[in-house]
Amino acid sequence: MMKKMWSTPRTVVQSFEPNEYVAVCWGVKCLTGQANQTEYCFYSDPVKAGVTHDDDYCGQTSHQWLVDSDNNNVAESMTEINTNGLGNLSCTVYTDDSYTTPRDISTVRADDYIYWTTTSGNRTWHYQGRVSNTVPGHPNRS
């Protein structure tokens, strides 16, 4: 005759443990028409140089993010994501459309009109646009 082994019932709880936490503060939609015009200040033929701006890429708010990695409502970095085959690119923010004086990223807030660049290889793109909350009223929701 076989003896049955009984165990005490117990509850097992699984908890969510993220391996990385990033709160996206704001998104920025590049105003591609103005940005394409600006490229003529830096390149004689922006199309030939490969530094044009497209509504399907940088023209989307979801393609440029200002990131608050320590959740203190201050941006620590800005990244362009989902580029056209270039991966994620770091952004440098500037004080004006001359793109000569860097601006401290921590001073950028929602509704600011900003100027920024990204670089890949020997190409540098010059952008401009208005910062917007990713979720109005809740800037730290990603």
PDB file of C-alpha atoms in Angstrom, residues 1-116:
ATOM      1  CA  MET A   1       0.000   0.000   0.000  1.00  0.00           C
ATOM      2  CA  MET A   2       1.319   3.467  -0.978  1.00  0.00           C
ATOM      3  CA  LYS A   3       1.405   6.205   1.608  1.00  0.00           C
ATOM      4  CA  LYS A   4       0.183   9.702   0.493  1.00  0.00           C
ATOM      5  CA  MET A   5       2.348  12.719   1.304  1.00  0.00           C
ATOM      6  CA  TRP A   6       0.451  15.895   2.073  1.00  0.00           C
ATOM      7  CA  SER A   7       1.905  19.386   2.076  1.00  0.00           C
ATOM      8  CA  THR A   8       0.546  22.494   3.697  1.00  0.00           C
ATOM      9  CA  PRO A   9      -1.224  24.761   1.210  1.00  0.00           C
ATOM     10  CA  ARG A  10       0.567  28.047   0.608  1.00  0.00           C
ATOM     11  CA  THR A  11       0.204  31.144  -1.481  1.00  0.00           C
ATOM     12  CA  VAL A  12       2.981  32.225  -3.812  1.00  0.00           C
ATOM     13  CA  VAL A  13       2.996  35.856  -4.899  1.00  0.00           C
ATOM     14  CA  GLN A  14       4.864  36.987  -7.962  1.00  0.00           C
ATOM     15  CA  SER A  15       6.008  40.568  -7.889  1.00  0.00           C
ATOM     16  CA  PHE A  16       6.977  42.754 -10.797  1.00  0.00           C
ATOM     17  CA  GLU A  17      10.659  43.643 -10.605  1.00  0.00           C
ATOM     18  CA  PRO A  18      11.756  45.859 -13.485  1.00  0.00           C
ATOM     19  CA  ASN A  19      15.385  45.619 -14.508  1.00  0.00           C
ATOM     20  CA  GLU A  20      15.428  49.256 -15.612  1.00  0.00           C
ATOM     21  CA  TYR A  21      13.328  52.284 -14.691  1.00  0.00           C
ATOM     22  CA  VAL A  22      13.028  55.298 -16.931  1.00  0.00           C
ATOM     23  CA  ALA A  23      10.366  57.965 -16.595  1.00  0.00           C
ATOM     24  CA  VAL A  24       9.863  59.931 -19.768  1.00  0.00           C
ATOM     25  CA  CYS A  25       9.124  63.535 -18.901  1.00  0.00           C
ATOM     26  CA  TRP A  26       8.381  65.093 -22.258  1.00  0.00           C
ATOM     27  CA  GLY A  27       8.337  64.504 -25.973  1.00  0.00           C
ATOM     28  CA  VAL A  28       9.363  66.916 -28.712  1.00  0.00           C
ATOM     29  CA  LYS A  29       7.995  67.001 -32.235  1.00  0.00           C
ATOM     30  CA  CYS A  30      10.499  68.401 -34.725  1.00  0.00           C
ATOM     31  CA  LEU A  31       8.956  71.068 -36.932  1.00  0.00           C
ATOM     32  CA  THR A  32      10.333  69.468 -40.066  1.00  0.00           C
ATOM     33  CA  GLY A  33       9.620  72.342 -42.465  1.00  0.00           C
ATOM     34  CA  GLN A  34      11.591  74.841 -40.397  1.00  0.00           C
ATOM     35  CA  ALA A  35      14.315  72.278 -39.660  1.00  0.00           C
ATOM     36  CA  ASN A  36      14.747  71.439 -43.357  1.00  0.00           C
ATOM     37  CA  GLN A  37      15.119  75.171 -44.121  1.00  0.00           C
ATOM     38  CA  THR A  38      17.687  75.526 -41.322  1.00  0.00           C
ATOM     39  CA  GLU A  39      19.845  72.771 -42.834  1.00  0.00           C
ATOM     40  CA  TYR A  40      20.611  75.131 -45.759  1.00  0.00           C
ATOM     41  CA  CYS A  41      22.561  77.275 -43.264  1.00  0.00           C
ATOM     42  CA  PHE A  42      24.871  74.316 -42.628  1.00  0.00           C
ATOM     43  CA  TYR A  43      24.853  72.355 -45.919  1.00  0.00           C
ATOM     44  CA  SER A  44      24.700  73.559 -49.513  1.00  0.00           C
ATOM     45  CA  ASP A  45      22.541  70.534 -50.400  1.00  0.00           C
ATOM     46  CA  PRO A  46      20.933  68.936 -47.310  1.00  0.00           C
ATOM     47  CA  VAL A  47      19.291  66.202 -49.404  1.00  0.00           C
ATOM     48  CA  LYS A  48      22.620  65.147 -50.891  1.00  0.00           C
ATOM     49  CA  ALA A  49      24.256  65.397 -47.449  1.00  0.00           C
ATOM     50  CA  GLY A  50      21.514  63.151 -45.997  1.00  0.00           C
ATOM     51  CA  VAL A  51      20.389  65.570 -43.297  1.00  0.00           C
ATOM     52  CA  THR A  52      16.714  66.051 -44.078  1.00  0.00           C
ATOM     53  CA  HIS A  53      13.829  65.891 -41.596  1.00  0.00           C
ATOM     54  CA  ASP A  54      10.785  63.668 -42.086  1.00  0.00           C
ATOM     55  CA  ASP A  55       7.300  63.870 -40.532  1.00  0.00           C
ATOM     56  CA  ASP A  56       7.321  60.065 -40.134  1.00  0.00           C
ATOM     57  CA  TYR A  57      10.461  60.108 -37.979  1.00  0.00           C
ATOM     58  CA  CYS A  58      11.651  63.207 -36.112  1.00  0.00           C
ATOM     59  CA  GLY A  59       8.309  64.863 -36.899  1.00  0.00           C
ATOM     60  CA  GLN A  60       6.645  62.570 -34.352  1.00  0.00           C
ATOM     61  CA  THR A  61       6.538  63.563 -30.671  1.00  0.00           C
ATOM     62  CA  SER A  62       7.363  59.974 -29.726  1.00  0.00           C
ATOM     63  CA  HIS A  63      10.755  60.138 -31.472  1.00  0.00           C
ATOM     64  CA  GLN A  64      12.476  62.646 -29.185  1.00  0.00           C
ATOM     65  CA  TRP A  65      12.271  62.143 -25.445  1.00  0.00           C
ATOM     66  CA  LEU A  66      13.564  64.191 -22.573  1.00  0.00           C
ATOM     67  CA  VAL A  67      14.237  61.678 -19.821  1.00  0.00           C
ATOM     68  CA  ASP A  68      14.002  62.071 -16.071  1.00  0.00           C
ATOM     69  CA  SER A  69      15.855  58.956 -14.932  1.00  0.00           C
ATOM     70  CA  ASP A  70      15.750  59.744 -11.203  1.00  0.00           C
ATOM     71  CA  ASN A  71      12.103  60.885 -11.184  1.00  0.00           C
ATOM     72  CA  ASN A  72      12.724  64.402  -9.792  1.00  0.00           C
ATOM     73  CA  ASN A  73      10.857  66.318 -12.560  1.00  0.00           C
ATOM     74  CA  VAL A  74      14.146  67.500 -14.101  1.00  0.00           C
ATOM     75  CA  ALA A  75      15.359  66.150 -17.442  1.00  0.00           C
ATOM     76  CA  GLU A  76      18.813  64.580 -17.390  1.00  0.00           C
ATOM     77  CA  SER A  77      19.060  63.660 -21.070  1.00  0.00           C
ATOM     78  CA  MET A  78      17.348  63.819 -24.437  1.00  0.00           C
ATOM     79  CA  THR A  79      17.373  61.010 -26.992  1.00  0.00           C
ATOM     80  CA  GLU A  80      16.006  60.536 -30.479  1.00  0.00           C
ATOM     81  CA  ILE A  81      14.684  56.995 -30.800  1.00  0.00           C
ATOM     82  CA  ASN A  82      13.307  54.917 -33.681  1.00  0.00           C
ATOM     83  CA  THR A  83      15.434  56.717 -36.246  1.00  0.00           C
ATOM     84  CA  ASN A  84      15.538  55.594 -39.838  1.00  0.00           C
ATOM     85  CA  GLY A  85      18.156  52.873 -39.346  1.00  0.00           C
ATOM     86  CA  LEU A  86      20.533  54.847 -37.096  1.00  0.00           C
ATOM     87  CA  GLY A  87      19.494  53.498 -33.700  1.00  0.00           C
ATOM     88  CA  ASN A  88      19.070  55.839 -30.740  1.00  0.00           C
ATOM     89  CA  LEU A  89      20.901  59.161 -30.990  1.00  0.00           C
ATOM     90  CA  SER A  90      21.848  61.475 -28.136  1.00  0.00           C
ATOM     91  CA  CYS A  91      20.587  65.031 -28.492  1.00  0.00           C
ATOM     92  CA  THR A  92      22.391  68.244 -27.625  1.00  0.00           C
ATOM     93  CA  VAL A  93      20.092  71.164 -26.783  1.00  0.00           C
ATOM     94  CA  TYR A  94      21.007  74.763 -27.699  1.00  0.00           C
ATOM     95  CA  THR A  95      19.892  78.202 -26.583  1.00  0.00           C
ATOM     96  CA  ASP A  96      18.894  79.434 -30.075  1.00  0.00           C
ATOM     97  CA  ASP A  97      18.854  78.721 -33.808  1.00  0.00           C
ATOM     98  CA  SER A  98      22.571  79.468 -34.218  1.00  0.00           C
ATOM     99  CA  TYR A  99      23.236  76.054 -32.578  1.00  0.00           C
ATOM    100  CA  THR A 100      26.441  77.396 -31.012  1.00  0.00           C
ATOM    101  CA  THR A 101      25.663  77.725 -27.276  1.00  0.00           C
ATOM    102  CA  PRO A 102      24.599  74.506 -25.536  1.00  0.00           C
ATOM    103  CA  ARG A 103      21.688  74.759 -23.121  1.00  0.00           C
ATOM    104  CA  ASP A 104      21.642  72.847 -19.845  1.00  0.00           C
ATOM    105  CA  ILE A 105      19.085  70.079 -20.364  1.00  0.00           C
ATOM    106  CA  SER A 106      17.844  70.517 -16.788  1.00  0.00           C
ATOM    107  CA  THR A 107      16.425  73.948 -17.715  1.00  0.00           C
ATOM    108  CA  VAL A 108      14.052  72.556 -20.358  1.00  0.00           C
ATOM    109  CA  ARG A 109      10.360  72.468 -19.435  1.00  0.00           C
ATOM    110  CA  ALA A 110       7.073  71.619 -21.118  1.00  0.00           C
ATOM    111  CA  ASP A 111       5.981  74.247 -23.668  1.00  0.00           C
ATOM    112  CA  ASP A 112       9.578  75.466 -24.256  1.00  0.00           C
ATOM    113  CA  TYR A 113      10.583  75.992 -27.879  1.00  0.00           C
ATOM    114  CA  ILE A 114      13.967  74.321 -28.185  1.00  0.00           C
ATOM    115  CA  TYR A 115      16.747  73.760 -30.705  1.00  0.00           C
ATOM    116  CA  TRP A 116      18.777  70.540 -30.711  1.00  0.00           C
TER     117      TRP A 116
END
